[in-house]
CSV table of C-alpha atoms in Angstrom, one decimal:
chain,number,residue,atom,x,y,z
A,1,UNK,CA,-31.6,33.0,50.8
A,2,UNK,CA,-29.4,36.2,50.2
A,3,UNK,CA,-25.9,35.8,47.9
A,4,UNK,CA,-22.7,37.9,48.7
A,5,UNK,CA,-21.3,39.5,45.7
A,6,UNK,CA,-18.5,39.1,46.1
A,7,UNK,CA,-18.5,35.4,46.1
A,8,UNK,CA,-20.4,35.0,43.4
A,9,UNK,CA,-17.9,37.1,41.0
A,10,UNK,CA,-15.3,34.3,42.5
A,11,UNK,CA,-17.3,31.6,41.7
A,12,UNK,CA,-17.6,33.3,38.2
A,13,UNK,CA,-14.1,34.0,38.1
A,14,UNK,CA,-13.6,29.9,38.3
A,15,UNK,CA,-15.7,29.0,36.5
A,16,UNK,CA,-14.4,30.8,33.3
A,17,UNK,CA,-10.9,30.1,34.6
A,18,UNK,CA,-12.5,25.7,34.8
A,19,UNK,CA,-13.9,26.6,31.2
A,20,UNK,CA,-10.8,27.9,29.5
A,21,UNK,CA,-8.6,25.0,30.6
A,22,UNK,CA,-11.1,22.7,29.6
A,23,UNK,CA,-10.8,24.8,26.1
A,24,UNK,CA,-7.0,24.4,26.8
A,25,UNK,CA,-6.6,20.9,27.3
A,26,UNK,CA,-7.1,19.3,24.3
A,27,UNK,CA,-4.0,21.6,22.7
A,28,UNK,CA,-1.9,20.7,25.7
A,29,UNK,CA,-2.7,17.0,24.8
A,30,UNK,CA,-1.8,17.9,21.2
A,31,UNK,CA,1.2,19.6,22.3
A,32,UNK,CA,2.8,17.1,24.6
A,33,UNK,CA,2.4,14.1,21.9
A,34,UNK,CA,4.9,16.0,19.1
A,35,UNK,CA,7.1,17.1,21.6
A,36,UNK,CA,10.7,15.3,21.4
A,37,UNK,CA,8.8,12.8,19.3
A,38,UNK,CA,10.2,9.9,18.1
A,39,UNK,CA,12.4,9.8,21.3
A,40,UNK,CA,13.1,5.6,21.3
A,41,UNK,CA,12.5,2.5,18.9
A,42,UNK,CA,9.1,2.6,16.3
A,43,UNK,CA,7.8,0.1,15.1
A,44,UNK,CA,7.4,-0.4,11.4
A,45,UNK,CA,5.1,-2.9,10.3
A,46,UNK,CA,5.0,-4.1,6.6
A,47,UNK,CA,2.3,-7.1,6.5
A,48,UNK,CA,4.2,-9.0,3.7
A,49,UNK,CA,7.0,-11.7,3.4
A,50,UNK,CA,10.9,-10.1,2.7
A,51,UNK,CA,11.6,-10.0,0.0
A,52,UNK,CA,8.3,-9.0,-1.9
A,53,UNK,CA,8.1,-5.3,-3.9
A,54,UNK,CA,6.4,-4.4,-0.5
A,55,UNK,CA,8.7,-5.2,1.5
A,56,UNK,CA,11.7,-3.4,-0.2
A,57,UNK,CA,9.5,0.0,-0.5
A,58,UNK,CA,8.7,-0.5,3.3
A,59,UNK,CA,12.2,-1.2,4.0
A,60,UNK,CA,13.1,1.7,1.9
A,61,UNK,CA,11.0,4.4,3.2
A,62,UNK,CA,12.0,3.3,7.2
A,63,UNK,CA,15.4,3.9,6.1
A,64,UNK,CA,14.4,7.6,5.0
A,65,UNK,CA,12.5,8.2,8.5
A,66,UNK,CA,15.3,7.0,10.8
A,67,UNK,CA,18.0,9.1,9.4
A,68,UNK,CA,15.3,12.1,9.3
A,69,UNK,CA,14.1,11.6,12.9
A,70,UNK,CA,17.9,10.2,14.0
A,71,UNK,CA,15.9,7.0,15.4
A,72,UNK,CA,15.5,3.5,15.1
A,73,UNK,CA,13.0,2.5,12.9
A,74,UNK,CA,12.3,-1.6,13.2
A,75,UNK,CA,11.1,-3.4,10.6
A,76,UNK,CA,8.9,-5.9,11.3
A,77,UNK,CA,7.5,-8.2,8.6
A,78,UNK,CA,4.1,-9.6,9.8
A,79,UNK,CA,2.7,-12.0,6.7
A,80,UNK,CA,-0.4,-13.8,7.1
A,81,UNK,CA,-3.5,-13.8,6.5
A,82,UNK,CA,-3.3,-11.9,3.3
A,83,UNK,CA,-1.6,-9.4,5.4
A,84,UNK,CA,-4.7,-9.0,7.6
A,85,UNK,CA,-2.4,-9.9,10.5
A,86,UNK,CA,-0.1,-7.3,10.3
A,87,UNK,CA,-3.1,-5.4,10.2
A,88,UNK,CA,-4.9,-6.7,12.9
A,89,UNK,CA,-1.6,-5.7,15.4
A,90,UNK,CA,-1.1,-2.4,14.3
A,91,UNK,CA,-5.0,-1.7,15.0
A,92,UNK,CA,-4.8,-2.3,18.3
A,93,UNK,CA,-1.4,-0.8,19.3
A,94,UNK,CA,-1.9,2.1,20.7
A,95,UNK,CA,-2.1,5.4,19.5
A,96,UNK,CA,1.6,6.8,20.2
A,97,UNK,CA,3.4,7.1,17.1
A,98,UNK,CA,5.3,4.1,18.0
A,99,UNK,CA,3.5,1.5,16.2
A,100,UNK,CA,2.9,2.6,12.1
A,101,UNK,CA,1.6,0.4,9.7
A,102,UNK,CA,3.5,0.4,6.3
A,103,UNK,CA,0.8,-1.2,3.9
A,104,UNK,CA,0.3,-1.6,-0.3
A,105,UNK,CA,-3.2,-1.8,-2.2
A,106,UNK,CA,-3.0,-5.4,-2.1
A,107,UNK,CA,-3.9,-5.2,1.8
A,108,UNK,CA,-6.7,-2.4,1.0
A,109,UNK,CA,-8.3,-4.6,-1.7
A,110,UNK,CA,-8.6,-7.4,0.3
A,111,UNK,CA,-9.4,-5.7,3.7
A,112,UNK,CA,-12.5,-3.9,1.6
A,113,UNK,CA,-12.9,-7.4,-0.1
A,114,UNK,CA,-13.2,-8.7,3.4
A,115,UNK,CA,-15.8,-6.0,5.1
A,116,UNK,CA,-12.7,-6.2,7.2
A,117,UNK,CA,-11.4,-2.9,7.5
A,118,UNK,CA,-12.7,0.4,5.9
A,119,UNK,CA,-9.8,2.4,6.8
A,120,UNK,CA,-12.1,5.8,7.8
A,121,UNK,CA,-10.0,8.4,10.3
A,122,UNK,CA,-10.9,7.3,13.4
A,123,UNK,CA,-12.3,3.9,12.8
A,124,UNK,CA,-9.9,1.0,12.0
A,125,UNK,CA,-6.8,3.2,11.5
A,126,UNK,CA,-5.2,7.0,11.1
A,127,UNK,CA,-4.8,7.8,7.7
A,128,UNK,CA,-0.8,9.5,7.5
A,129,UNK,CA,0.1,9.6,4.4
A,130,UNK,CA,0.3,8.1,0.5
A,131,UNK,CA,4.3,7.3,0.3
A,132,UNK,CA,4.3,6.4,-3.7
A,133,UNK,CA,3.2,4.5,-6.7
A,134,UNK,CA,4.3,1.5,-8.6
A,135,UNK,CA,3.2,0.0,-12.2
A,136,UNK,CA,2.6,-3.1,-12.7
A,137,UNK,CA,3.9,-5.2,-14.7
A,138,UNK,CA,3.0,-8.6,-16.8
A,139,UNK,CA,5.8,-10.9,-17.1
A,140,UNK,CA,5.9,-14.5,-18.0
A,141,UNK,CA,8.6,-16.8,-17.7
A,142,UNK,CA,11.8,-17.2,-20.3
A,143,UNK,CA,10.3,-20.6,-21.9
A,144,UNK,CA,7.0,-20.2,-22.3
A,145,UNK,CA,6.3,-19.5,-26.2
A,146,UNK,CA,5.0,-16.4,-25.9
A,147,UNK,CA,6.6,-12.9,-26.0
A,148,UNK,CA,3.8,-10.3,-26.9
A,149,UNK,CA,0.3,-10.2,-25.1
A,150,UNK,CA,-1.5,-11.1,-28.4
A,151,UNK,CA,0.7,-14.5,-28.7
A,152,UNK,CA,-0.3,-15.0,-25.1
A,153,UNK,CA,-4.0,-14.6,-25.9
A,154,UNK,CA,-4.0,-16.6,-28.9
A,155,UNK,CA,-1.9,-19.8,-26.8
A,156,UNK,CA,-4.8,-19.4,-24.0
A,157,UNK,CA,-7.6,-19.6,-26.7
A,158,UNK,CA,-6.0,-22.3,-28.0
A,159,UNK,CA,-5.3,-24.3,-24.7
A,160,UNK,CA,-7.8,-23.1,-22.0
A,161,UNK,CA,-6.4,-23.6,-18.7
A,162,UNK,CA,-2.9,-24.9,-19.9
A,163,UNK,CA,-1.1,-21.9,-18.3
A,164,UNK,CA,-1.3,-20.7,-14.5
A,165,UNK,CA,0.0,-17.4,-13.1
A,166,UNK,CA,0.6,-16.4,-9.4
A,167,UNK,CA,-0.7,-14.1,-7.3
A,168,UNK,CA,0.6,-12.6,-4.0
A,169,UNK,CA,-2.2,-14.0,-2.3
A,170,UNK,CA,-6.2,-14.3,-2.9
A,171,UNK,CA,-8.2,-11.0,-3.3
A,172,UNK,CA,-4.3,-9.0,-3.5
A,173,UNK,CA,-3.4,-6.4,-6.3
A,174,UNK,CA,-2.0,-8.9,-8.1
A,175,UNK,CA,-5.0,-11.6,-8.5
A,176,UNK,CA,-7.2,-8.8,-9.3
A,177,UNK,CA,-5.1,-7.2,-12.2
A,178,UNK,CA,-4.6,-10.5,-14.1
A,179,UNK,CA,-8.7,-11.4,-13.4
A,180,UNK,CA,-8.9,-8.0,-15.2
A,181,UNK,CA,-6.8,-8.7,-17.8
A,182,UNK,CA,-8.6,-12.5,-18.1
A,183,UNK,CA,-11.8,-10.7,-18.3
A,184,UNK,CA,-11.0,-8.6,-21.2
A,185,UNK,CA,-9.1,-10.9,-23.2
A,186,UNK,CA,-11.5,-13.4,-23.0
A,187,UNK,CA,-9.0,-16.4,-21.8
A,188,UNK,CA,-9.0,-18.5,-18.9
A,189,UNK,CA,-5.7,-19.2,-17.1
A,190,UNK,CA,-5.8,-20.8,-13.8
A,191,UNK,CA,-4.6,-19.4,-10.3
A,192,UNK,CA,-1.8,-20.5,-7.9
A,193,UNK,CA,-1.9,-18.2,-5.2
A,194,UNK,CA,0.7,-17.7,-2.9
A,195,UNK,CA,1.4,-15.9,0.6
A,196,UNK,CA,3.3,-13.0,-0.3
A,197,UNK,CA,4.5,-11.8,-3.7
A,198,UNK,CA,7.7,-13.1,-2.9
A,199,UNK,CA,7.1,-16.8,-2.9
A,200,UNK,CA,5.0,-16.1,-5.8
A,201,UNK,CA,7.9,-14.6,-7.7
A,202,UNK,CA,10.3,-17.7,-6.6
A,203,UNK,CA,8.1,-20.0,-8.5
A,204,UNK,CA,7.1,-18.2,-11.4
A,205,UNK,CA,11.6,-18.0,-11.9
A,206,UNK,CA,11.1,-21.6,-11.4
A,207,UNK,CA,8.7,-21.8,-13.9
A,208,UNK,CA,5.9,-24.1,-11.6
A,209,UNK,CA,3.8,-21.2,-13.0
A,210,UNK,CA,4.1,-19.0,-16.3
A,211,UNK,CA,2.8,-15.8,-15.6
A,212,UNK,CA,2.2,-13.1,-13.3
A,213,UNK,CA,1.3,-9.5,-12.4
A,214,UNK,CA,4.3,-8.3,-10.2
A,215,UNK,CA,5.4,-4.9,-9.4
A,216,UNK,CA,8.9,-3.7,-11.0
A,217,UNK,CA,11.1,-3.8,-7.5
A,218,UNK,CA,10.4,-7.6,-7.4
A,219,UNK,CA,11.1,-8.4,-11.2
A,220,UNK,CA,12.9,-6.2,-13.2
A,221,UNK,CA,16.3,-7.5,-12.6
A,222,UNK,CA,14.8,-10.8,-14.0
A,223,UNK,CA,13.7,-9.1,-17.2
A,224,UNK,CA,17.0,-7.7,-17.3
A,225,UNK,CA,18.7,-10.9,-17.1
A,226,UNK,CA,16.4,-12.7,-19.7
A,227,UNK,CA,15.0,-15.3,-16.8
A,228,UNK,CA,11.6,-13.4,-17.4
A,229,UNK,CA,9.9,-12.1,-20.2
A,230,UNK,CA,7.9,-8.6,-19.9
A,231,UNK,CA,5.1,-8.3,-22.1
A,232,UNK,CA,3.1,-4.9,-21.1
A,233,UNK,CA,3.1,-2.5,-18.2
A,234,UNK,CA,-0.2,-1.0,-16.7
A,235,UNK,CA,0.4,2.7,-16.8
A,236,UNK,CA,-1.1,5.0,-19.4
A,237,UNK,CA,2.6,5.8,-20.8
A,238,UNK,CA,5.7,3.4,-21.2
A,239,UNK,CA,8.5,2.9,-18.0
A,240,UNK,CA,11.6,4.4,-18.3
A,241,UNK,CA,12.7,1.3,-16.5
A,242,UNK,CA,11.8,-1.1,-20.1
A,243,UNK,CA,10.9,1.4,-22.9
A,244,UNK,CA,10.4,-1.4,-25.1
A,245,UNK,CA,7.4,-2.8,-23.1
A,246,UNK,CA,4.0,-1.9,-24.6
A,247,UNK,CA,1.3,-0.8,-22.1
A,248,UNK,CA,-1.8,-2.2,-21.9
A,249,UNK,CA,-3.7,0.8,-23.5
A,250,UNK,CA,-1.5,0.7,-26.2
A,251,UNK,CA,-2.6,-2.8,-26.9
A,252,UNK,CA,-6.2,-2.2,-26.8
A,253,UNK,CA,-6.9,-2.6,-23.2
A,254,UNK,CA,-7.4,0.5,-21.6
A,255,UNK,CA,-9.5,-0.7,-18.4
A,256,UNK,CA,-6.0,-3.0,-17.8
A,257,UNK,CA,-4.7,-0.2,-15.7
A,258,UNK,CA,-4.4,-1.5,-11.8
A,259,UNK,CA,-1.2,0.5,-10.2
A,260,UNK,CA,0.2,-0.2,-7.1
A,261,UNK,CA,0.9,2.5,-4.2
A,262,UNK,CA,2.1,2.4,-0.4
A,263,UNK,CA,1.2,4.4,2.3
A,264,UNK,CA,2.0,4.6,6.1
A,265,UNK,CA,-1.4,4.4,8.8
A,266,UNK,CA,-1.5,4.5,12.8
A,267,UNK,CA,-3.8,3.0,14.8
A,268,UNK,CA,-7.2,4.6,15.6
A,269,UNK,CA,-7.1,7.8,17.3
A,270,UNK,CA,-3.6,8.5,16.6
A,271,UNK,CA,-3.1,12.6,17.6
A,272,UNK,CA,-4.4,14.3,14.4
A,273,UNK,CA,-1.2,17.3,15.1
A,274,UNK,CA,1.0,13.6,15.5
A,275,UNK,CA,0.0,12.1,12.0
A,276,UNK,CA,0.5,15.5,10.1
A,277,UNK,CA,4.2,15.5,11.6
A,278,UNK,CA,4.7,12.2,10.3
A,279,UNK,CA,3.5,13.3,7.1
A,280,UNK,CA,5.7,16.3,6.4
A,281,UNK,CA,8.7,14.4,7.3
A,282,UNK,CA,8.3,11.5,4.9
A,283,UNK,CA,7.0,14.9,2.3
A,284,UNK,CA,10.4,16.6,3.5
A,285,UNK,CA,12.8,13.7,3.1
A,286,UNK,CA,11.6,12.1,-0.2
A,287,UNK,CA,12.3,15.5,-1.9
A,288,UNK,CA,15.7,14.3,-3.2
A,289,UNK,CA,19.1,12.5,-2.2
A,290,UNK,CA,19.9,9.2,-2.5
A,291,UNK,CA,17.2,7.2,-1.1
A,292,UNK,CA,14.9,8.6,-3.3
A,293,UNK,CA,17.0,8.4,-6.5
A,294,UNK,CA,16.7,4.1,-5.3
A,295,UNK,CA,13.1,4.4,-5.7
A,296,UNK,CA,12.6,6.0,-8.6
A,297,UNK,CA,15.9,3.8,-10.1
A,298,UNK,CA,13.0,0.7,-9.1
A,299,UNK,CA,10.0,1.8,-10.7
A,300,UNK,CA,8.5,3.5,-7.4
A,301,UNK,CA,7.5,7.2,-7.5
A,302,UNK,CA,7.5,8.9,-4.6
A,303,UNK,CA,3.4,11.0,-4.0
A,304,UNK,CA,3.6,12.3,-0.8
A,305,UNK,CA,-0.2,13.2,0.8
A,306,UNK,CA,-1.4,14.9,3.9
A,307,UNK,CA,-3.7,12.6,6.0
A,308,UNK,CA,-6.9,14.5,4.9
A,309,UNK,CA,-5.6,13.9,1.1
A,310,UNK,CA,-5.0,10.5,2.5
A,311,UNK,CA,-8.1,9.9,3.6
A,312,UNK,CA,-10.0,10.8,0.7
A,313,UNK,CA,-8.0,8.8,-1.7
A,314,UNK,CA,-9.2,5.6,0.2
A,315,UNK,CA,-12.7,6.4,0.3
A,316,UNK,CA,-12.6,6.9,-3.9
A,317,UNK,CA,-10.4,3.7,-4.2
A,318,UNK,CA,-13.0,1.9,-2.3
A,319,UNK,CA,-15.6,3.3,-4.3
A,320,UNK,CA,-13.7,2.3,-7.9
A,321,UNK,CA,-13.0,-1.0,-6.3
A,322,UNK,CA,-16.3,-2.0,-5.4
A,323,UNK,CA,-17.3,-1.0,-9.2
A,324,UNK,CA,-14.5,-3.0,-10.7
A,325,UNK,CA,-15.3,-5.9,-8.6
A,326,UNK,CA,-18.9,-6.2,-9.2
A,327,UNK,CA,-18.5,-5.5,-13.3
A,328,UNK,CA,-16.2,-8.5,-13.3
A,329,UNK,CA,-18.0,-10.8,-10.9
A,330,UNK,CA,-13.9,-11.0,-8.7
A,331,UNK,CA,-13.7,-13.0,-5.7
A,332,UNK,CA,-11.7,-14.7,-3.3
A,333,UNK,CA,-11.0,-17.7,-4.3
């Protein structure tokens, strides 16, 4: 069998011209899903009742992407579950840029708690970018006869189980910082969990339970008003928001330091060139102006991330999770 020449540098010719598209494709693909993007409605999922500190961050930080993208951003408040069905929708939406998933550490504590979700690039969801941080803060209501943590410790000693506190829900941020604090202090309190932080903050004001672990958004302007009593803050210095308020370090509990933080996820296989736009917007906006002088004015500071930052942040929290979980025995209840 003989071969002209001449069609066999052709058939070369195509097949190098076949291989470089190929090569080409993928940076099309890439291309084409920035382009003129957000050009209608997205979605913005926060998986927590109105109302809670999560949902006035979420709320917050859709307002800063709409007026940077000039498009609607809808807020869409799918409690449940712990927030595992907010979760569970934006998992399976698909990959556009249309569907984003505005979530807290509450939701990534009880997701890992769950073996639900591990949150790896890829996997369960696209890893955007950390949006901000938030203390937390112990407060108890007005008339219970305490107004310093060691008064609080001494009443619980005193009268084991007398008190209760809510949580935002079982396995949350909040039921795992005052477990913490329960732990180290050597009390028992008992637990009134609640679906959302919201409805937990209703009845603590209503005083059906005394204390609670809340984040300042939801509570300060109680403090402020006297209806609730703030007795220590978990970050390492004091808040500008209540100087007065001890932290826990300060107080002789160091390992008392659980801080909230936000951050904004796609579904899996979300473009990686899509997720890194998203990113330096929300980096670009939250730089200054007015929306971010609200946050701050509430006890939430903006840290901005790329989504490899991102991702790596979630695999150490994980990791310190699992550690704090197992050294205090913490469950579900």
């Amino acid at each position: 069998m003989t071969h002209d020449p001449a069609n066999l540098t052709r058939r070369g010719a195509l097949l190098t011209g076949a291989a470089s598209l190929g090569m080409l494709m993928p940076a099309l693909s890439q291309a084409q899903s920035t382009a003129g993007y957000p050009n209608k409605t997205v979605r913005w999922v926060v998986p927590t009742s109105t109302g809670a500190g999560t949902d006035f961050a979420g709320r917050t930080f859709a307002q800063i992407a709409s007026e940077a993208w000039k498009q609607s951003l809808v807020v869409e408040n799918r409690a449940g579950a712990s927030g595992m069905l907010g979760l569970d929708f934006v998992a399976g939406a698909a990959p556009d840029g249309y569907t984003l998933l505005f979530f807290s550490v509450s939701q990534f504590i009880d997701a890992t708690l769950l073996n639900k979700y591990t949150f790896e690039a890829g996997k369960d969801f696209t890893p955007i970018s950390m949006l901000a941080t938030t203390p937390l803060l112990l407060v108890a209501h007005s008339d219970v006869q305490v107004s310093t943590v060691p008064q609080l410790v001494a009443k619980a000693k005193a009268n084991p189980k007398a008190l209760s506190y809510s949580s935002g829900g079982s396995g949350g941020l909040t039921h795992l910082a005052m477990e913490v604090f329960l732990n180290k202090a050597g009390i028992e309190v008992l637990h009134v969990p609640y679906k959302g932080s919201g409805p937990a903050v209703i009845d603590l004001l209503s005083n059906v339970v005394q204390l609670s672990f809340s984040t300042p958004p939801a509570v300060v302007q109680h403090v402020k008003s006297g209806r609730l009593k703030a007795l220590a803050v978990t970050t390492t210095t004091r808040s500008p928001l209540l100087p007065d308020v001890p932290t826990f370090a300060e107080l002789g509990y160091p390992s008392v330091s659980t801080t909230s933080w936000y951050g904004v996820a796609g579904p899996p296989n979300l473009p990686a060139d899509l997720a890194e736009m998203i990113s330096r917007t929300f980096a670009t906006a939250t730089r200054s102006g007015p929306l971010r002088e609200k946050l701050v004015s509430s006890g939430i500071d903006p840290v901005l991330s790329t989504p490899a930052e991102m991702a790596r942040t979630l695999r150490a929290e994980r990791e310190q999770l699992q550690a704090i979980v197992k050294s205090i025995g913490f469950k579900k209840d």
